[in-house]
Amino acid sequence: MKSEATLGRHQHGKSRVRVGRVWRMADGKNVFVEYSVNTTLISAMEHSYEEGSNRGMTATDTQKNMCYYVAQQMKSPCSVEEYALALGRKFVSEYPLVSIAIIEVEQKPWKRVSVQGESHNHGFASTGTESRTTKVEVHRSGEYDVQSGFKELRLCKTTQSGYEGYLRDKYTLLPETRERLLASSVTCTWRYRSIAASFDEEYEAIKERIMETFFGPPKTGTYSPSVQKTLYEMGEAVIDNFPSVDWVLLNMPNLHFNPLHPVSSKFDNDVYFPTSEPHGTIEAVIKRKQKSKL
Ligand SMILES: O=c1[nH]c(=O)c2[nH]c(=O)[nH]c2[nH]1
């Protein structure tokens, strides 16, 4: 019987390749990063699916080895984006059947420590909650796309947040409030329009601007009428202050801290019941007025 089936989109890669890299500098300082890398190759491998022939295939085990090889080839400290671009370029230049390499890297939050007020030569601590992320796509033609961001940056403000004016019907139980605690675990991705002069500096500046917008000025804060409005302002701040960025995707779960009514006393905006499930899920793309692909 003649088959009705035909091969559709296909790719193969390696997930969660864990890489640690230390650069030992002449002045005695060590630079340390830890990555978790996903590689995906789009390649002319139809024959492997259709005929069972692995001719010309870059084995996923080889892809894993390449993650380590390229890490070693980065002879001086580099940004996670530079590493990902170098790895993507290596795949398309080395293997003729590969047309696109997609490299995703999560950089763990190791930070250099200070001891007795002095930055340590070789001491690091994992203090933050968030990892830094990048996803690059490198085409054989030389075209590339770089998206960067962070994952699970936990933020909380204990006042200057409320939620009012939403649809009320017989299913609505939630009381309106102008005083609540707002907490989220922010995951953010932005697309670079071009290669940044320093991806590291751009990353730190964008993250700082996002946090400043979430919190507002130190003494007064900024009132948040909803996660949605605050999310929009965070994305808007990135678009308006970073010409290098095309669009920003923000994912902001609303991690509820519910008012607790202790036995025989009244809730006084003081004791909360933190919950992780269920949580609100709020996500939007904030884009530049023209030129965006999303
Ligand atoms: O900021 C909020 N946005 C919502 O969409 C929502 N829904 C809800 O129950 N609480 C909140 N809070």
mmCIF file of C-alpha atoms in Angstrom, residues 23-277:
data_model
loop_
_atom_site.group_PDB
_atom_site.id
_atom_site.type_symbol
_atom_site.label_atom_id
_atom_site.label_comp_id
_atom_site.label_asym_id
_atom_site.label_seq_id
_atom_site.Cartn_x
_atom_site.Cartn_y
_atom_site.Cartn_z
ATOM 1 C CA TRP A 23 39.310 31.939 32.773
ATOM 2 C CA ARG A 24 42.462 32.518 34.811
ATOM 3 C CA MET A 25 43.574 36.103 34.340
ATOM 4 C CA ALA A 26 47.138 37.423 34.533
ATOM 5 C CA ASP A 27 46.307 39.627 37.537
ATOM 6 C CA GLY A 28 45.280 36.597 39.629
ATOM 7 C CA LYS A 29 41.534 37.059 39.126
ATOM 8 C CA ASN A 30 39.514 34.071 37.958
ATOM 9 C CA VAL A 31 36.347 34.511 35.931
ATOM 10 C CA PHE A 32 33.759 31.751 36.291
ATOM 11 C CA VAL A 33 30.533 30.897 34.486
ATOM 12 C CA GLU A 34 28.178 27.934 34.553
ATOM 13 C CA TYR A 35 25.930 27.251 31.579
ATOM 14 C CA SER A 36 23.194 24.832 30.672
ATOM 15 C CA VAL A 37 23.151 24.607 26.875
ATOM 16 C CA ASN A 38 20.567 23.327 24.403
ATOM 17 C CA THR A 39 21.640 22.844 20.809
ATOM 18 C CA THR A 40 19.206 22.368 17.929
ATOM 19 C CA LEU A 41 20.299 21.742 14.358
ATOM 20 C CA ILE A 42 18.073 22.233 11.351
ATOM 21 C CA SER A 43 19.738 20.101 8.716
ATOM 22 C CA ALA A 44 19.154 18.170 5.507
ATOM 23 C CA MET A 45 18.563 14.922 7.328
ATOM 24 C CA GLU A 46 15.397 13.766 5.571
ATOM 25 C CA HIS A 47 17.127 10.498 4.613
ATOM 26 C CA SER A 48 17.627 9.560 8.255
ATOM 27 C CA TYR A 49 13.891 9.684 8.917
ATOM 28 C CA GLU A 50 12.793 8.288 5.577
ATOM 29 C CA GLU A 51 15.493 5.737 4.805
ATOM 30 C CA GLY A 52 17.210 5.022 8.097
ATOM 31 C CA SER A 53 20.544 6.322 6.799
ATOM 32 C CA ASN A 54 22.542 8.507 9.199
ATOM 33 C CA ARG A 55 24.914 9.727 6.478
ATOM 34 C CA GLY A 56 26.249 13.217 7.214
ATOM 35 C CA MET A 57 24.471 13.468 10.552
ATOM 36 C CA THR A 58 26.009 15.479 13.382
ATOM 37 C CA ALA A 59 25.291 13.131 16.277
ATOM 38 C CA THR A 60 23.764 14.767 19.325
ATOM 39 C CA ASP A 61 26.740 13.394 21.263
ATOM 40 C CA THR A 62 29.028 15.372 18.915
ATOM 41 C CA GLN A 63 26.863 18.448 19.524
ATOM 42 C CA LYS A 64 27.461 18.010 23.255
ATOM 43 C CA ASN A 65 31.214 17.727 22.692
ATOM 44 C CA MET A 66 31.133 20.908 20.605
ATOM 45 C CA CYS A 67 29.634 22.816 23.549
ATOM 46 C CA TYR A 68 32.801 22.014 25.514
ATOM 47 C CA TYR A 69 35.176 22.548 22.598
ATOM 48 C CA VAL A 70 33.833 26.027 21.829
ATOM 49 C CA ALA A 71 33.838 26.915 25.552
ATOM 50 C CA GLN A 72 37.549 26.148 25.543
ATOM 51 C CA GLN A 73 38.106 28.096 22.317
ATOM 52 C CA MET A 74 36.725 31.269 23.948
ATOM 53 C CA LYS A 75 40.177 32.368 25.042
ATOM 54 C CA SER A 76 39.098 35.356 27.096
ATOM 55 C CA PRO A 77 35.998 35.963 29.219
ATOM 56 C CA CYS A 78 32.972 36.464 27.024
ATOM 57 C CA SER A 79 29.282 37.131 27.371
ATOM 58 C CA VAL A 80 26.843 34.244 27.156
ATOM 59 C CA GLU A 81 25.625 35.694 23.821
ATOM 60 C CA GLU A 82 29.162 35.653 22.372
ATOM 61 C CA TYR A 83 29.583 32.031 23.421
ATOM 62 C CA ALA A 84 26.222 31.051 21.909
ATOM 63 C CA LEU A 85 26.993 32.860 18.637
ATOM 64 C CA ALA A 86 30.428 31.198 18.424
ATOM 65 C CA LEU A 87 28.854 27.775 18.997
ATOM 66 C CA GLY A 88 26.140 28.390 16.399
ATOM 67 C CA ARG A 89 28.689 29.598 13.854
ATOM 68 C CA LYS A 90 30.851 26.554 14.500
ATOM 69 C CA PHE A 91 27.970 24.188 13.685
ATOM 70 C CA VAL A 92 27.034 25.890 10.414
ATOM 71 C CA SER A 93 30.644 26.283 9.283
ATOM 72 C CA GLU A 94 31.760 22.772 10.229
ATOM 73 C CA TYR A 95 28.822 20.694 8.992
ATOM 74 C CA PRO A 96 27.648 21.157 5.391
ATOM 75 C CA LEU A 97 24.146 19.733 5.901
ATOM 76 C CA VAL A 98 23.308 22.138 8.739
ATOM 77 C CA SER A 99 21.386 25.202 7.583
ATOM 78 C CA ILE A 100 20.441 26.705 10.959
ATOM 79 C CA ALA A 101 21.855 26.227 14.448
ATOM 80 C CA ILE A 102 19.730 27.315 17.388
ATOM 81 C CA ILE A 103 21.610 27.663 20.645
ATOM 82 C CA GLU A 104 19.880 28.298 23.947
ATOM 83 C CA VAL A 105 21.954 28.936 27.044
ATOM 84 C CA GLU A 106 20.953 29.457 30.629
ATOM 85 C CA GLN A 107 23.680 31.051 32.734
ATOM 86 C CA LYS A 108 23.487 30.226 36.435
ATOM 87 C CA PRO A 109 23.515 33.139 38.883
ATOM 88 C CA TRP A 110 27.087 32.855 40.224
ATOM 89 C CA LYS A 111 28.430 36.232 41.418
ATOM 90 C CA ARG A 112 31.911 37.143 42.597
ATOM 91 C CA VAL A 113 31.936 37.535 46.413
ATOM 92 C CA SER A 114 33.487 40.264 48.500
ATOM 93 C CA VAL A 115 35.403 39.290 51.614
ATOM 94 C CA GLN A 116 36.295 42.006 54.129
ATOM 95 C CA GLY A 117 34.984 44.563 51.676
ATOM 96 C CA GLU A 118 37.284 43.390 48.879
ATOM 97 C CA SER A 119 36.245 41.642 45.705
ATOM 98 C CA HIS A 120 37.560 38.064 45.864
ATOM 99 C CA ASN A 121 39.945 36.704 43.232
ATOM 100 C CA HIS A 122 38.360 33.284 42.959
ATOM 101 C CA GLY A 123 35.326 33.161 45.281
ATOM 102 C CA PHE A 124 31.766 33.004 43.911
ATOM 103 C CA ALA A 125 28.341 32.615 45.494
ATOM 104 C CA SER A 126 25.021 31.809 43.938
ATOM 105 C CA THR A 127 22.934 34.531 45.535
ATOM 106 C CA GLY A 128 20.303 35.619 43.014
ATOM 107 C CA THR A 129 17.238 33.634 42.066
ATOM 108 C CA GLU A 130 17.393 34.421 38.393
ATOM 109 C CA SER A 131 19.407 32.874 35.609
ATOM 110 C CA ARG A 132 20.451 34.823 32.557
ATOM 111 C CA THR A 133 19.268 33.390 29.258
ATOM 112 C CA THR A 134 20.001 33.700 25.584
ATOM 113 C CA LYS A 135 18.715 32.102 22.421
ATOM 114 C CA VAL A 136 20.633 32.657 19.211
ATOM 115 C CA GLU A 137 19.825 31.441 15.754
ATOM 116 C CA VAL A 138 22.707 31.309 13.291
ATOM 117 C CA HIS A 139 22.005 30.708 9.603
ATOM 118 C CA ARG A 140 24.434 29.308 7.069
ATOM 119 C CA SER A 141 23.965 32.541 5.104
ATOM 120 C CA GLY A 142 25.506 34.464 8.026
ATOM 121 C CA GLU A 143 22.196 35.901 9.222
ATOM 122 C CA TYR A 144 21.617 35.654 12.952
ATOM 123 C CA ASP A 145 19.071 36.506 15.605
ATOM 124 C CA VAL A 146 19.876 37.165 19.264
ATOM 125 C CA GLN A 147 17.293 37.086 22.036
ATOM 126 C CA SER A 148 18.357 37.553 25.630
ATOM 127 C CA GLY A 149 16.790 37.869 29.011
ATOM 128 C CA PHE A 150 16.448 36.339 32.427
ATOM 129 C CA LYS A 151 14.379 33.657 34.040
ATOM 130 C CA GLU A 152 12.606 33.709 37.395
ATOM 131 C CA LEU A 153 13.722 36.960 38.948
ATOM 132 C CA ARG A 154 11.670 37.017 42.168
ATOM 133 C CA LEU A 155 10.436 40.498 43.050
ATOM 134 C CA CYS A 156 8.089 41.659 45.788
ATOM 135 C CA LYS A 157 6.730 44.988 46.971
ATOM 136 C CA THR A 158 4.794 45.108 50.216
ATOM 137 C CA THR A 159 2.548 48.067 49.376
ATOM 138 C CA GLN A 160 1.712 50.441 46.490
ATOM 139 C CA SER A 161 -0.322 47.790 44.737
ATOM 140 C CA GLY A 162 -4.041 47.278 44.309
ATOM 141 C CA TYR A 163 -6.627 45.720 42.022
ATOM 142 C CA GLU A 164 -10.032 47.336 41.436
ATOM 143 C CA GLY A 165 -12.631 47.938 38.779
ATOM 144 C CA TYR A 166 -12.641 44.465 37.234
ATOM 145 C CA LEU A 167 -15.786 42.706 36.023
ATOM 146 C CA ARG A 168 -18.028 41.628 38.884
ATOM 147 C CA ASP A 169 -20.711 38.991 38.500
ATOM 148 C CA LYS A 170 -22.157 36.113 40.503
ATOM 149 C CA TYR A 171 -18.884 34.193 40.121
ATOM 150 C CA THR A 172 -16.710 36.966 41.551
ATOM 151 C CA LEU A 173 -15.540 36.612 45.136
ATOM 152 C CA LEU A 174 -12.355 38.686 45.148
ATOM 153 C CA PRO A 175 -12.689 41.944 47.120
ATOM 154 C CA GLU A 176 -11.367 45.100 45.501
ATOM 155 C CA THR A 177 -8.326 46.594 47.187
ATOM 156 C CA ARG A 178 -5.906 49.512 46.996
ATOM 157 C CA GLU A 179 -3.555 47.858 49.448
ATOM 158 C CA ARG A 180 -1.995 44.504 48.732
ATOM 159 C CA LEU A 181 1.347 42.825 48.422
ATOM 160 C CA LEU A 182 2.616 42.275 44.874
ATOM 161 C CA ALA A 183 5.037 39.439 44.172
ATOM 162 C CA SER A 184 6.180 37.849 40.956
ATOM 163 C CA SER A 185 8.842 35.659 39.461
ATOM 164 C CA VAL A 186 9.633 37.607 36.329
ATOM 165 C CA THR A 187 10.815 35.920 33.155
ATOM 166 C CA CYS A 188 11.807 38.314 30.422
ATOM 167 C CA THR A 189 13.108 37.963 26.874
ATOM 168 C CA TRP A 190 14.081 40.764 24.534
ATOM 169 C CA ARG A 191 15.298 40.754 20.967
ATOM 170 C CA TYR A 192 18.410 42.675 19.961
ATOM 171 C CA ARG A 193 18.190 44.551 16.686
ATOM 172 C CA SER A 194 21.966 44.274 16.267
ATOM 173 C CA ILE A 195 25.052 42.980 18.077
ATOM 174 C CA ALA A 196 25.425 45.029 21.272
ATOM 175 C CA ALA A 197 28.789 46.722 21.979
ATOM 176 C CA SER A 198 28.737 44.900 25.315
ATOM 177 C CA PHE A 199 26.035 42.306 25.884
ATOM 178 C CA ASP A 200 27.015 42.155 29.569
ATOM 179 C CA GLU A 201 26.542 45.895 30.139
ATOM 180 C CA GLU A 202 23.321 45.942 28.148
ATOM 181 C CA TYR A 203 21.961 43.029 30.171
ATOM 182 C CA GLU A 204 22.743 44.629 33.537
ATOM 183 C CA ALA A 205 21.308 48.003 32.464
ATOM 184 C CA ILE A 206 18.091 46.500 31.087
ATOM 185 C CA LYS A 207 17.547 44.347 34.166
ATOM 186 C CA GLU A 208 18.163 47.328 36.442
ATOM 187 C CA ARG A 209 15.680 49.476 34.495
ATOM 188 C CA ILE A 210 13.054 46.707 34.686
ATOM 189 C CA MET A 211 13.498 46.451 38.463
ATOM 190 C CA GLU A 212 13.449 50.232 38.964
ATOM 191 C CA THR A 213 10.167 50.391 37.082
ATOM 192 C CA PHE A 214 8.628 47.563 39.086
ATOM 193 C CA PHE A 215 9.490 49.216 42.406
ATOM 194 C CA GLY A 216 9.418 52.971 41.659
ATOM 195 C CA PRO A 217 11.402 55.571 43.658
ATOM 196 C CA PRO A 218 12.935 54.293 46.934
ATOM 197 C CA LYS A 219 10.846 56.346 49.367
ATOM 198 C CA THR A 220 7.492 56.460 47.625
ATOM 199 C CA GLY A 221 7.357 53.643 45.082
ATOM 200 C CA THR A 222 4.930 53.721 42.160
ATOM 201 C CA TYR A 223 1.305 52.628 42.583
ATOM 202 C CA SER A 224 0.451 49.504 40.594
ATOM 203 C CA PRO A 225 -3.243 49.156 39.624
ATOM 204 C CA SER A 226 -2.567 45.658 38.230
ATOM 205 C CA VAL A 227 0.233 43.329 37.219
ATOM 206 C CA GLN A 228 -0.793 44.120 33.640
ATOM 207 C CA LYS A 229 -0.108 47.870 33.960
ATOM 208 C CA THR A 230 3.173 47.354 35.792
ATOM 209 C CA LEU A 231 4.267 44.791 33.210
ATOM 210 C CA TYR A 232 3.505 47.261 30.428
ATOM 211 C CA GLU A 233 5.485 50.029 32.133
ATOM 212 C CA MET A 234 8.455 47.674 32.577
ATOM 213 C CA GLY A 235 8.458 46.787 28.874
ATOM 214 C CA GLU A 236 7.887 50.400 27.850
ATOM 215 C CA ALA A 237 10.911 51.481 29.926
ATOM 216 C CA VAL A 238 13.077 49.017 28.014
ATOM 217 C CA ILE A 239 11.811 50.071 24.579
ATOM 218 C CA ASP A 240 12.172 53.794 25.386
ATOM 219 C CA ASN A 241 15.661 53.546 26.904
ATOM 220 C CA PHE A 242 17.363 50.857 24.848
ATOM 221 C CA PRO A 243 17.435 51.511 21.091
ATOM 222 C CA SER A 244 19.195 48.148 20.720
ATOM 223 C CA VAL A 245 15.965 46.337 21.639
ATOM 224 C CA ASP A 246 13.166 45.482 19.211
ATOM 225 C CA TRP A 247 10.602 43.897 21.557
ATOM 226 C CA VAL A 248 10.312 42.592 25.113
ATOM 227 C CA LEU A 249 8.306 39.584 26.264
ATOM 228 C CA LEU A 250 7.454 39.673 29.966
ATOM 229 C CA ASN A 251 5.943 36.761 31.814
ATOM 230 C CA MET A 252 4.799 37.715 35.309
ATOM 231 C CA PRO A 253 2.998 35.190 37.466
ATOM 232 C CA ASN A 254 1.004 36.908 40.204
ATOM 233 C CA LEU A 255 2.267 35.049 43.285
ATOM 234 C CA HIS A 256 -0.536 35.607 45.710
ATOM 235 C CA PHE A 257 0.107 36.486 49.330
ATOM 236 C CA ASN A 258 -3.400 36.205 50.682
ATOM 237 C CA PRO A 259 -4.510 38.243 53.693
ATOM 238 C CA LEU A 260 -4.590 36.018 56.753
ATOM 239 C CA HIS A 261 -7.233 36.506 59.387
ATOM 240 C CA PRO A 262 -5.566 35.286 62.580
ATOM 241 C CA VAL A 263 -7.694 33.792 65.329
ATOM 242 C CA SER A 264 -9.604 36.473 67.250
ATOM 243 C CA SER A 265 -7.918 39.435 65.597
ATOM 244 C CA LYS A 266 -8.337 41.441 62.429
ATOM 245 C CA PHE A 267 -6.104 41.463 59.336
ATOM 246 C CA ASP A 268 -4.119 44.662 59.529
ATOM 247 C CA ASN A 269 -2.073 44.299 56.337
ATOM 248 C CA ASP A 270 0.418 42.419 58.427
ATOM 249 C CA VAL A 271 0.159 38.611 58.224
ATOM 250 C CA TYR A 272 -0.157 36.895 54.846
ATOM 251 C CA PHE A 273 -0.505 33.376 53.602
ATOM 252 C CA PRO A 274 2.002 32.896 50.734
ATOM 253 C CA THR A 275 0.768 30.607 47.988
ATOM 254 C CA SER A 276 2.368 29.261 44.858
ATOM 255 C CA GLU A 277 -0.660 27.430 43.461
#
